[in-house]
Coordinates of C-alpha atoms in Angstrom, one line a residue:
X51 CA 86.2 -38.3 10.0
X52 CA 87.5 -36.0 12.8
X53 CA 91.3 -36.0 13.1
X54 CA 93.9 -34.2 15.2
X55 CA 91.3 -31.9 16.8
X56 CA 91.8 -30.5 20.3
X57 CA 89.0 -31.2 22.9
X58 CA 86.4 -28.4 22.7
X59 CA 87.1 -25.3 24.7
X60 CA 84.1 -23.8 26.5
X61 CA 83.5 -20.6 28.5
X62 CA 84.8 -18.7 25.6
X63 CA 83.3 -15.3 26.3
X64 CA 85.8 -14.8 29.2
X65 CA 88.8 -15.8 27.2
X66 CA 91.4 -13.6 25.5
X67 CA 90.6 -13.9 21.8
X68 CA 91.8 -12.5 18.5
X69 CA 88.8 -12.0 16.0
X70 CA 89.5 -13.8 12.7
X71 CA 86.2 -12.8 11.2
X72 CA 86.0 -10.5 8.2
X73 CA 87.0 -10.8 4.6
X74 CA 88.7 -14.1 3.7
X75 CA 90.1 -14.9 0.2
X76 CA 88.4 -17.8 -1.5
X77 CA 89.1 -20.2 -4.4
X78 CA 86.4 -22.5 -5.9
X79 CA 87.8 -26.0 -6.4
X80 CA 85.3 -28.1 -8.4
X81 CA 87.7 -30.9 -9.1
X82 CA 89.4 -30.9 -5.6
X83 CA 92.8 -30.4 -7.2
X84 CA 93.8 -28.1 -4.3
X85 CA 94.2 -31.0 -2.0
X86 CA 95.2 -33.8 -4.3
X87 CA 96.8 -32.2 -7.3
X88 CA 95.9 -33.0 -10.9
X89 CA 96.9 -36.7 -10.5
X90 CA 94.5 -37.3 -7.6
X91 CA 97.3 -37.8 -5.0
X92 CA 96.9 -36.5 -1.4
X93 CA 100.0 -37.2 0.8
X94 CA 98.1 -36.2 4.0
X95 CA 100.7 -33.6 5.0
X96 CA 101.3 -30.8 2.5
X97 CA 98.4 -31.4 0.1
X98 CA 100.4 -32.5 -2.9
X99 CA 102.6 -30.5 -5.3
X100 CA 103.1 -26.8 -4.3
X101 CA 102.1 -25.7 -7.8
X102 CA 98.6 -27.2 -7.1
X103 CA 98.4 -27.6 -3.3
X104 CA 96.4 -24.5 -2.2
X105 CA 97.7 -24.9 1.4
X106 CA 101.0 -23.4 0.4
X107 CA 99.5 -19.9 -0.2
X108 CA 101.5 -19.2 -3.3
X109 CA 100.6 -16.7 -6.0
X110 CA 100.8 -16.5 -9.8
X111 CA 104.3 -15.0 -9.7
X112 CA 105.7 -17.8 -7.5
X113 CA 108.5 -20.0 -8.9
X114 CA 107.1 -23.2 -10.5
X115 CA 104.1 -21.6 -12.3
X116 CA 101.6 -21.8 -9.5
X117 CA 98.1 -22.2 -11.0
X118 CA 96.2 -20.4 -8.2
X119 CA 96.4 -17.1 -6.4
X120 CA 94.5 -16.2 -3.3
X121 CA 95.5 -12.6 -3.5
X122 CA 93.5 -12.0 -6.7
X123 CA 90.6 -14.4 -5.8
X124 CA 87.2 -13.3 -4.5
X125 CA 86.6 -12.2 -0.9
X126 CA 83.9 -13.9 1.2
X127 CA 82.8 -12.5 4.6
X128 CA 83.2 -14.7 7.6
X129 CA 81.0 -15.7 9.3
X130 CA 79.0 -16.3 6.2
X131 CA 78.4 -18.6 3.2
X132 CA 79.4 -18.5 -0.4
X133 CA 75.8 -19.1 -1.6
X134 CA 74.3 -15.7 -0.7
X135 CA 77.5 -13.6 -1.2
X136 CA 78.2 -14.5 -4.8
X137 CA 75.2 -15.2 -7.1
X138 CA 77.3 -17.6 -9.3
X139 CA 77.9 -19.8 -6.2
X140 CA 74.2 -19.9 -5.1
X141 CA 73.6 -23.6 -5.7
X142 CA 77.3 -24.7 -5.6
X143 CA 78.1 -27.8 -3.6
X144 CA 81.7 -28.9 -3.4
X145 CA 85.1 -27.6 -2.3
X146 CA 86.0 -24.0 -1.6
X147 CA 89.3 -22.8 -0.1
X148 CA 89.5 -19.9 2.4
X149 CA 92.6 -18.0 3.5
X150 CA 93.1 -15.5 6.3
X151 CA 96.4 -13.8 7.2
X152 CA 97.0 -12.8 10.8
X153 CA 100.0 -11.8 12.9
X154 CA 101.1 -14.0 15.8
X155 CA 100.2 -12.2 19.0
X156 CA 102.9 -11.4 21.5
X157 CA 102.0 -13.7 24.4
X158 CA 103.9 -14.9 27.5
X159 CA 106.1 -17.9 27.3
X160 CA 104.3 -21.1 27.9
X161 CA 100.9 -19.9 26.7
X162 CA 98.9 -22.0 24.2
X163 CA 96.9 -20.9 21.2
X164 CA 93.9 -22.5 19.5
X165 CA 91.8 -21.6 16.5
X166 CA 88.1 -22.0 17.5
X167 CA 85.6 -22.5 14.7
X168 CA 82.0 -21.9 15.5
X169 CA 80.8 -24.1 12.6
X170 CA 82.1 -25.0 9.1
X171 CA 79.6 -26.6 6.7
X172 CA 80.2 -29.5 6.2
X173 CA 83.8 -30.9 6.0
X174 CA 86.8 -28.8 7.0
X175 CA 90.6 -29.4 6.6
X176 CA 92.7 -26.9 8.4
X177 CA 96.2 -25.8 7.4
X178 CA 98.5 -23.2 9.0
X179 CA 101.6 -22.0 7.1
X180 CA 101.4 -24.9 4.7
X181 CA 101.1 -27.6 7.3
X182 CA 98.0 -29.7 7.6
X183 CA 96.8 -29.6 11.2
X184 CA 93.3 -31.2 11.5
X185 CA 90.1 -32.1 9.8
X186 CA 86.5 -32.0 11.0
X187 CA 83.2 -33.4 9.7
X188 CA 79.8 -31.9 10.8
X189 CA 78.3 -28.7 9.6
X190 CA 76.9 -27.2 12.7
X191 CA 79.1 -27.9 15.7
X192 CA 82.1 -26.0 17.1
X193 CA 85.6 -27.4 17.0
X194 CA 89.2 -26.4 18.1
X195 CA 92.6 -26.8 16.5
X196 CA 95.8 -26.2 18.6
X197 CA 98.2 -24.0 16.6
X198 CA 100.8 -23.3 19.3
X199 CA 103.7 -25.1 17.6
X200 CA 102.7 -24.2 14.0
X201 CA 102.7 -20.4 14.4
X202 CA 105.3 -18.0 13.1
X203 CA 107.3 -16.1 15.7
X204 CA 105.6 -13.3 17.6
X205 CA 104.7 -10.4 15.3
X206 CA 105.2 -12.5 12.1
X207 CA 102.5 -13.2 9.6
X208 CA 100.6 -16.5 9.3
X209 CA 98.4 -18.0 6.6
X210 CA 95.4 -19.8 8.0
X211 CA 93.8 -21.9 5.2
X212 CA 90.7 -24.0 5.4
X213 CA 89.4 -26.3 2.7
X214 CA 85.6 -26.5 3.1
X215 CA 83.4 -29.0 1.3
X216 CA 79.6 -28.9 1.6
X217 CA 78.8 -31.8 -0.7
X218 CA 75.9 -34.0 0.5
X219 CA 76.9 -37.6 1.0
X220 CA 74.8 -40.8 1.5
X221 CA 76.8 -41.7 4.6
X222 CA 76.6 -38.1 6.1
X223 CA 74.7 -36.5 8.9
X224 CA 72.6 -35.0 7.5
X225 CA 72.4 -37.1 4.4
X226 CA 71.6 -36.3 0.8
X227 CA 68.2 -34.8 1.2
X228 CA 67.1 -32.2 3.7
X229 CA 64.3 -29.6 3.7
X230 CA 66.6 -26.7 4.3
X231 CA 69.3 -24.9 2.4
X232 CA 72.9 -26.3 2.3
X233 CA 74.8 -23.2 3.1
X234 CA 78.6 -23.7 2.4
X235 CA 81.4 -22.0 4.2
X236 CA 82.7 -20.8 7.5
X237 CA 79.2 -20.0 8.7
X238 CA 80.0 -18.9 12.3
X239 CA 82.7 -17.0 14.2
X240 CA 86.4 -17.9 13.9
X241 CA 88.7 -16.8 16.7
X242 CA 92.3 -17.3 18.0
X243 CA 92.0 -18.3 21.6
X244 CA 94.9 -17.6 24.1
X245 CA 95.1 -19.8 27.2
X246 CA 97.6 -20.7 29.9
X247 CA 99.7 -23.9 29.6
X248 CA 97.3 -25.6 31.9
X249 CA 93.8 -24.2 31.6
X250 CA 90.1 -24.8 32.3
X251 CA 89.0 -26.6 29.2
X252 CA 85.4 -27.2 30.3
X253 CA 83.3 -26.9 33.4
X254 CA 79.6 -27.7 34.2
X255 CA 77.9 -26.0 37.1
X256 CA 74.3 -26.9 37.7
X257 CA 71.6 -28.0 40.2
X258 CA 71.4 -31.7 41.0
X259 CA 68.1 -32.8 39.5
X260 CA 67.1 -35.3 42.2
X261 CA 68.2 -32.9 45.0
X262 CA 67.9 -29.2 44.1
X263 CA 69.4 -28.2 47.4
X264 CA 72.8 -29.1 45.9
X265 CA 74.9 -27.7 43.1
X266 CA 77.3 -30.1 41.3
X267 CA 80.4 -28.8 39.6
X268 CA 82.5 -30.9 37.2
X269 CA 85.7 -29.5 35.8
X270 CA 88.2 -30.6 33.1
X271 CA 91.7 -29.1 33.1
X272 CA 94.0 -29.4 30.1
X273 CA 97.8 -29.3 30.4
X274 CA 100.8 -30.8 32.2
X275 CA 99.8 -29.4 35.6
X276 CA 96.3 -31.0 35.5
X277 CA 95.9 -32.0 39.2
X278 CA 94.8 -29.0 41.1
X279 CA 92.2 -27.6 43.5
X280 CA 89.6 -25.6 41.6
X281 CA 87.4 -23.0 43.3
X282 CA 83.7 -22.5 42.2
X283 CA 82.3 -19.0 42.8
X284 CA 78.8 -17.7 42.4
X285 CA 78.4 -13.9 42.4
X286 CA 81.9 -13.6 43.7
X287 CA 81.4 -15.9 46.7
X288 CA 83.2 -19.3 46.9
X289 CA 80.7 -22.1 47.3
X290 CA 83.3 -24.9 47.3
X291 CA 86.2 -26.5 45.5
X292 CA 86.8 -29.4 43.2
X293 CA 90.0 -31.6 43.2
X294 CA 91.0 -32.7 39.8
X295 CA 93.0 -35.9 39.1
X296 CA 96.1 -36.4 37.0
X297 CA 93.9 -36.4 33.9
X298 CA 92.4 -33.0 34.9
X299 CA 88.9 -34.3 35.7
X300 CA 87.1 -33.7 39.0
X301 CA 83.6 -33.3 40.4
X302 CA 82.0 -32.3 43.7
X303 CA 78.7 -31.2 45.2
X304 CA 78.0 -28.1 47.4
X305 CA 75.0 -26.6 49.2
X306 CA 73.0 -24.1 47.2
X307 CA 73.8 -20.6 48.3
X308 CA 71.2 -19.0 50.5
X309 CA 68.7 -16.9 48.5
X310 CA 69.5 -18.4 45.1
X311 CA 66.6 -17.6 42.8
X312 CA 65.8 -20.4 40.3
X313 CA 65.7 -19.6 36.5
X314 CA 62.2 -19.6 35.0
X315 CA 60.7 -18.1 31.7
X316 CA 59.0 -15.5 33.8
X317 CA 62.2 -14.6 35.7
X318 CA 65.3 -15.8 33.8
X319 CA 67.8 -15.0 36.5
X320 CA 71.5 -15.5 35.6
X321 CA 74.4 -15.5 38.1
X322 CA 78.1 -14.6 37.6
X323 CA 79.8 -18.0 38.0
X324 CA 83.6 -18.3 38.0
X325 CA 85.9 -21.4 37.9
X326 CA 89.3 -20.6 39.4
X327 CA 92.3 -22.9 39.3
X328 CA 95.9 -22.2 40.3
X329 CA 96.7 -21.4 36.7
X330 CA 93.5 -20.1 35.1
X331 CA 90.1 -18.5 35.7
X332 CA 87.0 -18.5 33.5
X333 CA 83.6 -16.8 34.0
X334 CA 80.1 -17.1 32.6
X335 CA 76.5 -16.1 33.3
X336 CA 74.6 -19.3 34.4
X337 CA 71.0 -19.9 35.5
X338 CA 70.0 -22.7 37.9
X339 CA 66.9 -24.8 37.5
X340 CA 65.8 -28.4 37.3
X341 CA 63.8 -30.2 34.5
X342 CA 62.1 -33.5 35.2
X343 CA 59.0 -35.4 34.3
X344 CA 56.2 -37.1 36.2
X345 CA 53.9 -39.3 34.1
X346 CA 52.7 -37.1 31.2
X347 CA 53.8 -33.8 32.9
X348 CA 57.0 -31.8 32.4
X349 CA 58.2 -30.2 35.7
X350 CA 60.4 -27.1 35.8
X351 CA 61.8 -26.6 39.3
X352 CA 59.3 -29.2 40.4
X353 CA 56.3 -27.3 39.0
X354 CA 54.2 -28.3 35.9
X355 CA 55.0 -26.3 32.8
X356 CA 53.4 -26.4 29.4
X357 CA 55.9 -25.8 26.6
X358 CA 53.9 -23.5 24.4
X359 CA 56.1 -22.2 21.6
X360 CA 57.3 -22.4 18.1
X361 CA 59.9 -24.1 15.9
X362 CA 62.6 -22.2 14.0
X363 CA 65.5 -22.6 11.7
X364 CA 68.9 -21.0 12.2
X365 CA 68.2 -18.4 9.5
X366 CA 68.3 -14.6 9.9
X367 CA 65.4 -12.4 8.9
X368 CA 66.0 -10.3 5.8
X369 CA 65.7 -10.1 2.0
X370 CA 68.9 -12.1 1.4
X371 CA 68.3 -15.0 3.8
X372 CA 71.4 -16.7 5.4
X373 CA 72.3 -18.4 8.6
X374 CA 72.2 -16.4 11.9
X375 CA 75.7 -14.8 12.2
X376 CA 75.6 -12.6 15.3
X377 CA 73.7 -11.7 18.5
X378 CA 71.6 -9.0 16.9
X379 CA 70.2 -11.4 14.3
X380 CA 69.5 -14.0 17.0
X381 CA 67.6 -11.5 19.1
X382 CA 65.5 -10.3 16.2
X383 CA 64.4 -13.9 15.4
X384 CA 63.7 -14.8 19.0
X385 CA 61.9 -11.4 19.5
X386 CA 59.2 -12.7 17.1
X387 CA 59.0 -15.9 19.1
X388 CA 58.4 -13.9 22.3
X389 CA 55.8 -11.8 20.5
X390 CA 54.0 -15.1 19.8
X391 CA 53.7 -15.7 23.6
X392 CA 56.2 -18.5 23.4
X393 CA 58.0 -19.9 26.5
X394 CA 59.6 -22.6 24.3
X395 CA 61.5 -22.8 21.1
X396 CA 62.4 -25.9 19.1
X397 CA 65.8 -25.2 17.6
X398 CA 65.5 -27.5 14.6
X399 CA 67.1 -29.5 12.9
X400 CA 70.7 -29.1 13.9
X401 CA 72.8 -27.2 16.4
X402 CA 72.0 -23.5 16.2
X403 CA 74.4 -20.6 16.6
X404 CA 75.7 -20.1 20.2
X405 CA 74.4 -16.5 20.1
X406 CA 70.8 -17.9 19.8
X407 CA 71.1 -20.3 22.7
X408 CA 72.7 -17.7 25.0
X409 CA 69.9 -15.3 24.0
X410 CA 67.3 -18.0 25.0
X411 CA 69.0 -17.9 28.5
X412 CA 68.5 -14.2 28.7
X413 CA 65.0 -14.0 27.3
X414 CA 63.5 -16.9 29.3
X415 CA 62.9 -19.3 26.4
X416 CA 63.1 -23.0 27.1
X417 CA 64.9 -24.7 24.2
X418 CA 64.8 -28.0 22.4
X419 CA 68.2 -28.6 20.7
X420 CA 68.5 -31.2 18.0
X421 CA 71.0 -33.4 16.1
X422 CA 70.7 -33.5 12.3
X423 CA 69.8 -37.2 12.1
X424 CA 67.1 -36.6 9.5
X425 CA 65.7 -38.6 6.5
X426 CA 67.6 -41.4 4.9
X427 CA 70.4 -42.0 7.3
X428 CA 72.7 -45.0 6.6
X429 CA 71.8 -46.8 9.8
X430 CA 74.2 -49.7 9.3
X431 CA 77.3 -47.6 8.7
X432 CA 79.6 -47.5 11.7
X433 CA 81.4 -44.3 10.5
X434 CA 78.0 -42.6 10.3
X435 CA 77.2 -43.6 13.9
X436 CA 80.6 -42.4 15.0
X437 CA 80.1 -39.0 13.3
X438 CA 76.6 -38.8 14.9
X439 CA 78.2 -39.2 18.3
X440 CA 80.8 -36.6 17.5
X441 CA 78.2 -34.1 16.5
X442 CA 76.1 -35.0 19.6
X443 CA 79.1 -34.4 21.8
X444 CA 79.7 -30.9 20.2
X445 CA 76.0 -30.1 20.7
X446 CA 75.9 -31.1 24.4
X447 CA 79.3 -29.9 25.5
X448 CA 78.9 -26.4 24.1
X449 CA 75.4 -25.8 25.6
X450 CA 75.1 -27.9 28.8
X451 CA 75.6 -24.8 31.0
X452 CA 72.6 -23.0 29.4
X453 CA 69.6 -23.1 31.7
X454 CA 67.3 -22.5 28.7
X455 CA 68.2 -25.9 27.2
X456 CA 65.9 -28.5 28.6
X457 CA 65.7 -31.1 25.8
X458 CA 68.2 -32.9 23.6
X459 CA 66.7 -34.4 20.5
X460 CA 68.5 -37.2 18.7
X461 CA 66.5 -37.4 15.5
X462 CA 63.7 -36.0 13.3
X463 CA 61.2 -38.0 11.1
X464 CA 62.9 -41.4 11.0
X465 CA 60.9 -44.6 10.3
X466 CA 60.8 -47.2 13.1
X467 CA 62.9 -50.1 11.7
X468 CA 65.2 -52.2 13.8
X469 CA 68.6 -50.9 12.5
X470 CA 67.3 -47.3 13.1
X471 CA 66.3 -48.2 16.6
X472 CA 69.8 -49.6 17.4
X473 CA 71.4 -46.5 16.0
X474 CA 69.2 -44.0 17.9
X475 CA 69.5 -46.0 21.1
X476 CA 73.2 -45.7 20.9
X477 CA 72.9 -41.9 20.6
X478 CA 70.5 -41.8 23.5
X479 CA 72.9 -43.7 25.7
X480 CA 75.7 -41.3 24.6
X481 CA 73.6 -38.3 25.4
X482 CA 72.8 -39.5 28.9
X483 CA 76.5 -40.1 29.6
X484 CA 77.4 -36.6 28.5
X485 CA 74.5 -35.0 30.4
X486 CA 72.2 -36.9 32.7
X487 CA 70.4 -33.8 33.9
X488 CA 68.2 -33.0 30.8
X489 CA 65.4 -34.7 29.0
X490 CA 65.9 -36.7 25.8
X491 CA 63.4 -36.7 22.9
X492 CA 63.1 -37.2 19.2
X493 CA 60.5 -36.0 16.7
X494 CA 58.7 -39.2 15.7
X495 CA 55.9 -40.2 13.4
X496 CA 52.5 -41.2 14.8
X497 CA 50.2 -43.4 12.7
X498 CA 46.5 -44.0 12.2
X499 CA 45.3 -46.9 14.4
X500 CA 44.5 -49.0 11.3
X501 CA 47.6 -48.4 9.2
X502 CA 51.1 -46.8 9.0
X503 CA 52.5 -43.6 7.6
X504 CA 52.8 -45.0 4.1
X505 CA 49.0 -45.5 4.1
X506 CA 48.6 -41.9 5.3
X507 CA 50.6 -40.6 2.3
X508 CA 48.5 -42.7 0.0
X509 CA 45.4 -40.9 1.3
X510 CA 44.2 -43.8 3.5
X511 CA 43.6 -41.9 6.7
X512 CA 41.5 -43.3 9.6
X513 CA 39.9 -41.1 12.3
X514 CA 42.1 -42.0 15.3
X515 CA 45.9 -41.8 15.8
X516 CA 48.3 -43.7 18.0
X517 CA 51.9 -42.9 19.1
X518 CA 53.5 -46.4 19.5
X519 CA 57.0 -46.0 17.9
X520 CA 59.1 -48.4 20.0
X521 CA 61.7 -45.7 20.5
X522 CA 59.2 -44.0 22.7
X523 CA 60.2 -46.5 25.4
X524 CA 63.7 -45.0 25.5
X525 CA 62.7 -41.3 25.5
X526 CA 61.8 -39.0 28.4
X527 CA 59.4 -36.9 26.2
X528 CA 57.6 -37.9 23.1
X529 CA 57.8 -35.7 20.1
X530 CA 55.5 -36.1 17.1
X531 CA 55.3 -34.3 13.7
X532 CA 51.9 -34.4 12.0
X533 CA 50.3 -32.4 9.2
X534 CA 46.6 -33.2 9.3
X535 CA 44.7 -30.7 7.2
X536 CA 47.7 -30.0 5.0
X537 CA 49.4 -33.1 3.6
X538 CA 46.7 -35.6 4.5
X539 CA 43.2 -35.6 6.0
X540 CA 40.7 -32.8 5.8
X541 CA 40.4 -29.9 8.1
X542 CA 37.0 -31.0 9.2
X543 CA 38.1 -34.5 10.0
X544 CA 40.2 -33.3 12.9
X545 CA 37.0 -32.6 15.0
X546 CA 36.6 -36.4 15.6
X547 CA 40.2 -37.5 15.9
X548 CA 41.4 -38.9 19.2
X549 CA 45.1 -39.5 20.2
X550 CA 46.4 -42.4 22.3
X551 CA 49.8 -43.9 23.3
X552 CA 50.9 -46.8 25.4
X553 CA 53.6 -44.7 27.0
X554 CA 52.9 -42.7 30.2
X555 CA 55.1 -39.8 29.0
X556 CA 54.7 -36.2 28.1
X557 CA 53.9 -35.4 24.4
X558 CA 55.1 -32.4 22.4
X559 CA 53.6 -31.9 19.0
X560 CA 56.8 -30.8 17.4
X561 CA 55.5 -29.9 13.9
X562 CA 52.0 -29.1 12.5
X563 CA 50.5 -26.4 10.3
X564 CA 50.4 -25.5 6.6
X565 CA 51.9 -23.3 4.0
X566 CA 50.9 -19.8 2.9
X567 CA 52.4 -17.1 0.7
X568 CA 52.2 -13.9 2.6
X569 CA 49.7 -11.5 1.0
X570 CA 47.9 -14.2 -0.8
X571 CA 44.2 -14.1 0.4
X572 CA 41.2 -16.2 -0.5
X573 CA 38.8 -18.8 0.9
X574 CA 39.7 -21.0 3.9
X575 CA 39.8 -24.0 1.6
X576 CA 42.0 -22.4 -1.0
X577 CA 45.6 -23.7 -0.9
X578 CA 48.5 -21.4 -0.1
X579 CA 46.3 -18.6 1.2
X580 CA 46.9 -17.0 4.6
X581 CA 43.2 -17.8 5.2
X582 CA 43.7 -21.5 4.8
X583 CA 46.8 -21.6 7.0
X584 CA 45.0 -19.8 9.8
X585 CA 42.0 -22.2 9.5
X586 CA 44.3 -25.2 9.7
X587 CA 45.7 -23.9 12.9
X588 CA 42.3 -23.2 14.4
X589 CA 41.2 -26.9 13.8
X590 CA 44.6 -28.2 14.9
X591 CA 44.4 -26.4 18.3
X592 CA 40.9 -27.7 18.8
X593 CA 42.1 -31.2 18.2
X594 CA 45.3 -30.9 20.3
X595 CA 43.4 -29.4 23.2
X596 CA 41.7 -32.8 23.7
X597 CA 44.9 -34.7 24.2
X598 CA 45.2 -35.4 27.9
X599 CA 49.0 -36.1 27.8
X600 CA 49.9 -33.1 25.7
X601 CA 52.8 -31.1 27.3
X602 CA 53.9 -28.7 24.6
X603 CA 53.5 -27.5 21.0
X604 CA 56.0 -26.1 18.5
X605 CA 54.1 -25.3 15.3
X606 CA 56.1 -25.4 12.1
X607 CA 57.5 -22.8 11.7
X608 CA 58.3 -19.2 12.8
X609 CA 59.7 -17.9 9.5
X610 CA 59.7 -19.0 5.9
X611 CA 63.1 -20.5 5.1
X612 CA 65.1 -21.5 2.0
X613 CA 64.5 -25.0 0.7
X614 CA 65.8 -26.0 -2.7
X615 CA 63.1 -28.5 -3.6
X616 CA 60.2 -26.2 -2.7
X617 CA 59.9 -24.9 -6.2
X618 CA 56.2 -24.0 -6.9
X619 CA 56.4 -20.8 -9.0
X620 CA 54.9 -17.6 -7.6
X621 CA 54.2 -19.4 -4.3
X622 CA 57.3 -21.1 -2.9
X623 CA 60.1 -20.0 -5.2
X624 CA 62.7 -21.8 -3.3
X625 CA 61.2 -21.3 0.2
X626 CA 59.3 -23.5 2.6
X627 CA 56.3 -21.2 3.1
X628 CA 55.0 -22.7 6.4
X629 CA 56.3 -19.7 8.4
X630 CA 54.1 -17.5 10.5
X631 CA 56.1 -14.6 9.2
X632 CA 57.8 -14.4 5.8
X633 CA 61.5 -14.3 5.3
X634 CA 61.5 -10.5 5.7
X635 CA 59.6 -10.6 9.0
X636 CA 56.1 -9.7 7.9
X637 CA 53.3 -11.5 9.8
X638 CA 50.7 -13.8 8.3
X639 CA 47.1 -14.2 9.6
X640 CA 48.1 -17.4 11.4
X641 CA 50.5 -15.5 13.7
X642 CA 47.7 -14.3 15.9
X643 CA 46.0 -17.7 16.0
X644 CA 49.2 -19.3 17.3
X645 CA 49.8 -16.4 19.7
X646 CA 46.4 -16.8 21.3
X647 CA 47.0 -20.5 21.9
X648 CA 50.4 -19.9 23.4
X649 CA 49.2 -17.2 25.7
X650 CA 46.3 -19.3 26.9
X651 CA 48.5 -22.3 27.6
X652 CA 51.6 -20.7 29.0
X653 CA 50.1 -17.8 30.9
X654 CA 52.4 -15.3 29.1
X655 CA 51.3 -11.9 28.1

């Protein structure tokens, strides 16, 4: 449940901010006594008895025999996770408390201050100076907490304390089982944001999809003086103004400035855009483009585009794998995608770091961004659906000014049953309300024409496949995961397989491939060898090349990534080995096979 959160603040790079990253003190709390006390009581305000309530920031020498002490507890670097910084916490799932001291900045009277969290996995309860302020659920989206009235006087010290819990829950999104590592902690940047009393909370500036001669600007002001005229500037030139209402919301359309160059992968032009009100001004670098479909073709700026690319997780390259934490790590990961000849990246299976999405803008990589609705969701639970909508809002609001983002995905690998269809259709409707300018998709299952996916996993595979999941009717673009030649079917059988669908829509094959341990060589039919992985891709591409409605490919996956149930000794050792590079960045044979396909299809060099 999300409670007492402020609406998300965007356009952060142009804001005055205090960096709250660095070393935070931490306390492991296996029994959750830090929020309830030993008798299991949580009064909702001060987290129980001061002797046990960790939000009070007491020490062992405090009156009352405090039984915790942040000052002598381990440090954990933020952004980061506890799993890879302390070996004894590697597989820990549960509560951990974090504390950071900072001085109240000396700001002008009437200014407002917010703590912005890039992501906290999975549940967060935020306290400042012993007072509970807010709570948030969702491990990958950003959120804001207003702290204006809870801060100590200017120059005085504050104790910011966050209780984090990464325990997997049956009603959660994601739920109890995923094929990625459950990193716990404050995994992305934390900053203190300084804004005027009435400020530009959010603004969207983009081309109108059905009339690219126009730019539409939508603005949201936050504060008591919310009805204002707001100027929109592109490269320092005012192109028009928006009048906001008493609630701070307004929208208007303007003619595209003469000479505006549209954003493309080959020429990812970004413009300096400013939004200026009577009380505030924010700036960002924004590209302008349209993304639409016509039948089975995806159109970028009205021209056909094939989304040749790769899928990737939000994991940095290195011997001690962890989530991407900064721009340099994002660029290193995406650099390998560019070396593959990619013009497209599937950012699976959850919201990735903002550094990554902004780097896609700069590098010219079209992006698919996804919600972690994945395997075993509690479709009938209304609170689960509500949390899914919250996470979808965080995903879209943060990134809807990024030209690179062309697809929102609402799910991955969910079986087509009626309660699931209702759940996902509700998410699709919510996505279209938040952003009607982009395409909606989901990674579905196909099936053999004479059976279903259960028959596939039993080894009963027929020659031809059909994509007829009823959710396809609601999507703009079909996504399909399939592992012919790896989990089912022989490599040779792909030569005769044909693909059909009743939907006249573009198809992206969002996952395919096989696993290989880098350096393990052998015959092309020998499991886990680089040779077999490369051979699977050769046959896959031959089969996919015959699909007339194919509009993109994102093989699974760029890099080997941590996965706790992938345990095969001396091969997996806790990693999913389907990467084209290993977790340290070393290439496998299949890398060149995929690169050749991408370059032939995208025209990249």
